Structures are given as structure tokens and as C-alpha cells.
Tab-separated table of C-alpha atoms in Angstrom:
chain	number	residue	atom	x	y	z
A	1	UNK	CA	-0.096	-0.060	-0.138
A	2	UNK	CA	1.139	3.543	-0.644
A	3	UNK	CA	3.426	5.147	1.938
A	4	UNK	CA	2.782	8.681	3.412
A	5	UNK	CA	4.347	11.276	1.118
A	6	UNK	CA	6.796	13.703	2.862
A	7	UNK	CA	7.068	17.474	2.452
A	8	UNK	CA	3.381	18.099	2.027
A	9	UNK	CA	2.517	21.657	2.519
A	10	UNK	CA	-0.019	22.976	5.234
A	11	UNK	CA	-1.820	24.739	2.348
A	12	UNK	CA	-2.061	25.014	-1.395
A	13	UNK	CA	-2.793	21.478	-2.083
A	14	UNK	CA	-3.355	20.345	-5.742
A	15	UNK	CA	-6.183	17.818	-6.286
A	16	UNK	CA	-7.220	16.062	-9.314
A	17	UNK	CA	-10.854	14.943	-9.422
A	18	UNK	CA	-11.484	12.332	-12.094
A	19	UNK	CA	-15.268	11.526	-12.679
A	20	UNK	CA	-17.457	11.778	-15.735
A	21	UNK	CA	-20.436	13.235	-13.795
A	22	UNK	CA	-20.209	17.079	-13.655
A	23	UNK	CA	-22.574	17.244	-10.736
A	24	UNK	CA	-20.501	14.992	-8.503
A	25	UNK	CA	-17.279	16.572	-9.608
A	26	UNK	CA	-18.811	19.844	-8.346
A	27	UNK	CA	-19.782	18.130	-4.985
A	28	UNK	CA	-16.196	16.833	-4.594
A	29	UNK	CA	-14.688	20.236	-5.451
A	30	UNK	CA	-16.974	21.756	-2.818
A	31	UNK	CA	-15.679	19.301	-0.167
A	32	UNK	CA	-12.096	19.849	-1.036
A	33	UNK	CA	-12.337	23.640	-1.039
A	34	UNK	CA	-13.711	23.278	2.588
A	35	UNK	CA	-10.340	21.653	3.535
A	36	UNK	CA	-7.961	24.358	2.107
A	37	UNK	CA	-8.940	27.846	0.631
A	38	UNK	CA	-5.630	27.929	-1.239
A	39	UNK	CA	-6.063	24.522	-2.986
A	40	UNK	CA	-6.154	24.164	-6.732
A	41	UNK	CA	-8.511	21.540	-8.032
A	42	UNK	CA	-8.075	20.047	-11.549
A	43	UNK	CA	-10.785	18.179	-13.253
A	44	UNK	CA	-11.074	15.248	-15.671
A	45	UNK	CA	-14.183	13.839	-17.178
A	46	UNK	CA	-12.436	10.823	-18.820
A	47	UNK	CA	-9.515	8.566	-18.230
A	48	UNK	CA	-7.317	10.037	-20.995
A	49	UNK	CA	-7.724	13.425	-19.413
A	50	UNK	CA	-6.943	12.123	-15.949
A	51	UNK	CA	-3.753	10.451	-17.154
A	52	UNK	CA	-2.619	13.724	-18.882
A	53	UNK	CA	-2.814	15.605	-15.478
A	54	UNK	CA	-1.120	13.097	-13.108
A	55	UNK	CA	2.153	14.393	-12.272
A	56	UNK	CA	4.414	14.885	-9.211
A	57	UNK	CA	2.582	18.220	-8.545
A	58	UNK	CA	-0.578	16.580	-7.678
A	59	UNK	CA	-1.040	15.886	-3.965
A	60	UNK	CA	-4.130	13.550	-4.236
A	61	UNK	CA	-6.190	12.024	-6.963
A	62	UNK	CA	-9.906	11.251	-6.369
A	63	UNK	CA	-10.742	8.498	-9.002
A	64	UNK	CA	-13.999	7.222	-10.235
A	65	UNK	CA	-13.969	3.550	-11.131
A	66	UNK	CA	-15.788	3.880	-14.261
A	67	UNK	CA	-15.652	6.609	-16.793
A	68	UNK	CA	-15.042	6.980	-20.555
A	69	UNK	CA	-11.778	5.150	-21.297
A	70	UNK	CA	-11.641	2.874	-18.356
A	71	UNK	CA	-13.717	0.291	-16.415
A	72	UNK	CA	-13.107	-1.211	-12.996
A	73	UNK	CA	-9.941	-1.199	-11.098
A	74	UNK	CA	-7.731	-1.221	-14.176
A	75	UNK	CA	-7.882	2.581	-14.018
A	76	UNK	CA	-6.303	2.545	-10.475
A	77	UNK	CA	-3.496	0.136	-11.679
A	78	UNK	CA	-2.624	2.398	-14.706
A	79	UNK	CA	-2.402	5.452	-12.522
A	80	UNK	CA	-0.327	3.877	-9.926
A	81	UNK	CA	2.033	2.618	-12.664
A	82	UNK	CA	2.375	6.058	-14.090
A	83	UNK	CA	3.107	7.852	-10.735
A	84	UNK	CA	3.344	5.587	-7.799
A	85	UNK	CA	4.189	8.520	-5.530
A	86	UNK	CA	0.797	10.110	-5.868
A	87	UNK	CA	-1.816	8.936	-3.490
A	88	UNK	CA	-5.087	7.871	-5.124
A	89	UNK	CA	-8.435	7.559	-3.467
A	90	UNK	CA	-11.081	5.580	-5.125
A	91	UNK	CA	-14.533	7.200	-5.135
A	92	UNK	CA	-17.381	4.813	-6.150
A	93	UNK	CA	-21.071	3.984	-5.715
A	94	UNK	CA	-19.925	0.438	-5.454
A	95	UNK	CA	-18.931	0.356	-1.796
A	96	UNK	CA	-19.173	-3.353	-1.152
A	97	UNK	CA	-16.374	-4.937	0.953
A	98	UNK	CA	-15.000	-6.777	-2.088
A	99	UNK	CA	-14.418	-3.612	-4.241
A	100	UNK	CA	-12.955	-1.644	-1.354
A	101	UNK	CA	-10.671	-4.476	-0.456
A	102	UNK	CA	-9.440	-4.947	-3.966
A	103	UNK	CA	-8.870	-1.214	-4.316
A	104	UNK	CA	-6.634	-1.037	-1.336
A	105	UNK	CA	-4.824	-4.267	-2.262
A	106	UNK	CA	-4.044	-2.744	-5.559
A	107	UNK	CA	-2.429	0.402	-4.089
A	108	UNK	CA	-5.410	2.852	-3.307
A	109	UNK	CA	-4.710	5.045	-0.435
A	110	UNK	CA	-8.319	5.052	0.552
A	111	UNK	CA	-11.911	4.413	-0.461
A	112	UNK	CA	-14.820	6.978	-0.351
A	113	UNK	CA	-18.443	5.888	-1.063
A	114	UNK	CA	-20.372	8.162	-3.410
A	115	UNK	CA	-23.089	8.151	-0.777
A	116	UNK	CA	-20.817	9.950	1.752
A	117	UNK	CA	-21.621	13.345	3.080
A	118	UNK	CA	-19.326	16.388	2.836
A	119	UNK	CA	-17.889	16.008	6.315
A	120	UNK	CA	-16.926	12.361	5.612
A	121	UNK	CA	-15.368	13.270	2.452
A	122	UNK	CA	-13.225	15.938	4.178
A	123	UNK	CA	-12.204	13.678	6.917
A	124	UNK	CA	-11.175	10.831	4.418
A	125	UNK	CA	-9.203	13.317	2.357
A	126	UNK	CA	-7.327	14.894	5.309
A	127	UNK	CA	-6.505	11.426	6.669
A	128	UNK	CA	-4.838	10.461	3.512
A	129	UNK	CA	-3.018	13.753	3.112
A	130	UNK	CA	-1.849	13.062	6.800
A	131	UNK	CA	-0.363	9.701	5.506
A	132	UNK	CA	-3.031	7.395	6.509
A	133	UNK	CA	-5.357	4.965	4.809
A	134	UNK	CA	-9.158	5.489	4.819
A	135	UNK	CA	-11.956	3.190	4.522
A	136	UNK	CA	-15.646	3.684	5.408
A	137	UNK	CA	-16.328	3.037	9.110
A	138	UNK	CA	-17.852	-0.145	10.451
A	139	UNK	CA	-17.133	-2.314	7.466
A	140	UNK	CA	-15.576	-5.769	7.539
A	141	UNK	CA	-13.453	-6.074	4.402
A	142	UNK	CA	-12.987	-9.783	4.943
A	143	UNK	CA	-10.836	-12.050	2.482
A	144	UNK	CA	-10.947	-12.629	-1.045
A	145	UNK	CA	-13.319	-15.480	-2.052
A	146	UNK	CA	-12.376	-15.811	-5.680
A	147	UNK	CA	-8.994	-17.816	-5.741
A	148	UNK	CA	-8.347	-16.613	-9.370
A	149	UNK	CA	-8.758	-13.008	-8.483
A	150	UNK	CA	-6.505	-13.447	-5.279
A	151	UNK	CA	-3.846	-14.984	-7.319
A	152	UNK	CA	-4.008	-12.253	-9.948
A	153	UNK	CA	-3.783	-9.483	-7.281
A	154	UNK	CA	-0.847	-11.122	-5.821
A	155	UNK	CA	0.861	-11.295	-9.110
A	156	UNK	CA	-0.030	-7.645	-9.973
A	157	UNK	CA	1.633	-6.655	-6.664
A	158	UNK	CA	4.903	-8.151	-7.900
A	159	UNK	CA	5.063	-5.805	-10.888
A	160	UNK	CA	7.423	-2.842	-10.734
A	161	UNK	CA	5.894	0.555	-11.600
A	162	UNK	CA	7.456	0.430	-15.098
A	163	UNK	CA	6.066	-3.105	-15.527
A	164	UNK	CA	2.634	-1.962	-14.260
A	165	UNK	CA	2.637	1.017	-16.785
A	166	UNK	CA	3.689	-1.342	-19.681
A	167	UNK	CA	0.912	-3.791	-18.833
A	168	UNK	CA	-1.675	-0.828	-18.869
A	169	UNK	CA	-0.387	0.236	-22.258
A	170	UNK	CA	-0.636	-3.240	-23.530
A	171	UNK	CA	-4.292	-3.207	-22.546
A	172	UNK	CA	-4.588	0.088	-24.730
A	173	UNK	CA	-3.532	-2.029	-27.630
A	174	UNK	CA	-0.179	-0.211	-28.116
A	175	UNK	CA	2.706	-2.042	-29.899
A	176	UNK	CA	6.170	-2.259	-28.325
A	177	UNK	CA	7.629	0.632	-30.403
A	178	UNK	CA	4.621	2.741	-29.485
A	179	UNK	CA	5.149	1.944	-25.739
A	180	UNK	CA	8.915	2.772	-26.085
A	181	UNK	CA	8.189	6.123	-27.554
A	182	UNK	CA	6.225	7.485	-24.489
A	183	UNK	CA	8.692	6.736	-21.731
A	184	UNK	CA	11.603	7.591	-24.188
A	185	UNK	CA	13.401	4.119	-23.683
A	186	UNK	CA	14.495	1.534	-26.199
A	187	UNK	CA	12.139	-0.886	-27.787
A	188	UNK	CA	14.600	-3.685	-26.499
A	189	UNK	CA	13.921	-2.534	-22.915
A	190	UNK	CA	10.184	-2.513	-23.487
A	191	UNK	CA	10.436	-6.213	-24.803
A	192	UNK	CA	12.211	-7.028	-21.533
A	193	UNK	CA	9.400	-5.412	-19.565
A	194	UNK	CA	6.768	-7.297	-21.566
A	195	UNK	CA	8.544	-10.716	-20.972
A	196	UNK	CA	8.818	-9.944	-17.277
A	197	UNK	CA	5.054	-9.004	-17.234
A	198	UNK	CA	4.060	-12.226	-19.003
A	199	UNK	CA	6.280	-14.309	-16.600
A	200	UNK	CA	4.885	-12.639	-13.497
A	201	UNK	CA	1.301	-13.070	-14.600
A	202	UNK	CA	1.888	-16.687	-15.678
A	203	UNK	CA	0.667	-16.180	-19.300
A	204	UNK	CA	2.038	-16.885	-22.626
A	205	UNK	CA	0.867	-13.775	-24.676
A	206	UNK	CA	0.145	-10.238	-24.570
A	207	UNK	CA	-3.566	-10.902	-25.298
A	208	UNK	CA	-3.667	-13.314	-22.167
A	209	UNK	CA	-2.190	-10.688	-20.078
A	210	UNK	CA	-4.767	-8.123	-21.267
A	211	UNK	CA	-7.613	-10.545	-20.627
A	212	UNK	CA	-6.291	-11.227	-17.101
A	213	UNK	CA	-6.085	-7.648	-16.387
A	214	UNK	CA	-9.698	-7.035	-17.577
A	215	UNK	CA	-10.937	-9.294	-14.915
A	216	UNK	CA	-9.993	-6.906	-12.144
A	217	UNK	CA	-13.311	-5.289	-10.987
A	218	UNK	CA	-15.085	-5.840	-14.277
A	219	UNK	CA	-17.673	-7.949	-12.621
A	220	UNK	CA	-18.490	-5.694	-9.678
A	221	UNK	CA	-18.223	-2.337	-11.646
A	222	UNK	CA	-20.595	-3.095	-14.371
A	223	UNK	CA	-23.265	-0.401	-13.483
A	224	UNK	CA	-21.380	2.367	-11.931
A	225	UNK	CA	-23.532	5.309	-11.286
């Protein structure tokens, strides 16, 4: 799970709210503004927009699990691979223990239900900014009941950030030379990363790796509201 970030300022936070519903983005912005009058809040209505805005200057990402360009927890995996230092809190109407537990195991710093009130959202965000992990109160996360998903999560946890990023780009259908272009590394290096990903996921092809990744959250995040 993510570690607390060092050197956070007492004010002037930069937040990224990634959600395709303008009204809910507005509600989150209202909650965040109540934490810090000097904060800057960036918005993204689709996953491509979110990826373009995530960098070291962002103090916290609030990420919807389903928006144009992504579905389920694969979006969380992709952003964690892009910048593992940036804390991400998942915000979802699917607040069942299974979804929350999987999000935390895959690197989320917290989980906020879309049914939460303003005060709870502020409490959650402040706890994460202080270096903690936030989950809704009085909920038993239990243990993973699906052996296949449990195995997949364990394997995904072994990927390095670069390998995670490569896997996410494979899921976008990019070729090795296209993947190599973005991080400005050689195609040979990308081939090595792809080989490592296939080995760690225990699959024989890029297609099988993408299929395995698609299983994360796809069954429980089918009707995000």
C-alpha cells in the first residue's frame, strides 16, 4: 500500500478529481475547498484526461472507477504505474467490501463511497493527506473469495511501476515501439518489460495478459452510477 508522502505543505494542495459526472465533480470540489482555501482543483471527465494531469505536482487523486476510457480497477492500476508516489483515493457508488478490499490491495490510499456526506469526504481526504489509509467506518473487508482474483492480485503486486505501466499500455492495444516512444526508452527495454510481465502473470501472450487484467473489478463495476 502507498506510503505517506513527505514534504506536504500545510496549504496550497493540488487535487485531481477524475469523474465523468459534472455534478459529482462539483460536489467533490466543494468538499475539497472546505479543507483548504488555497487549494487548486483540477478536473478530468475521462480517463485520458486524468492520465494527462497526473504528475508529481498532484497531492491527491480522487478517482471514479468507471468513466470513458476505463472500467473497473484497471484505471487505478494504470495511474499507480504512471506515478506511484501520488496517493489515489477511489470514489465509487460500489462500496461493497469486495471492491474496497481489492482497491486497497492494488494500491489505493483510501476509498470513499459516493453516498458519503461532505464532512466524511473531508475527513477521508485529510486522513490520506496526513499519510493514513481511509476506509468507510464499520465495514468488515473480509478476505478474497475468488481464488483466481486473489492469485491475480498477488501477481500484480509483484510488478514494478514500469512493468505496471507497460501492462496498462498493452491493454490500450499499443505495440512495443509505441510503448517505447512514450517513456523514451528503447524498444529492447520494453520487450524485456513485456517478457517480465508475462512471466509474473503466468501467461504466454500479450492478449492473455490483457484478458487477465480485464478481470479486475469488471464483474463488480458493471453499472457504476
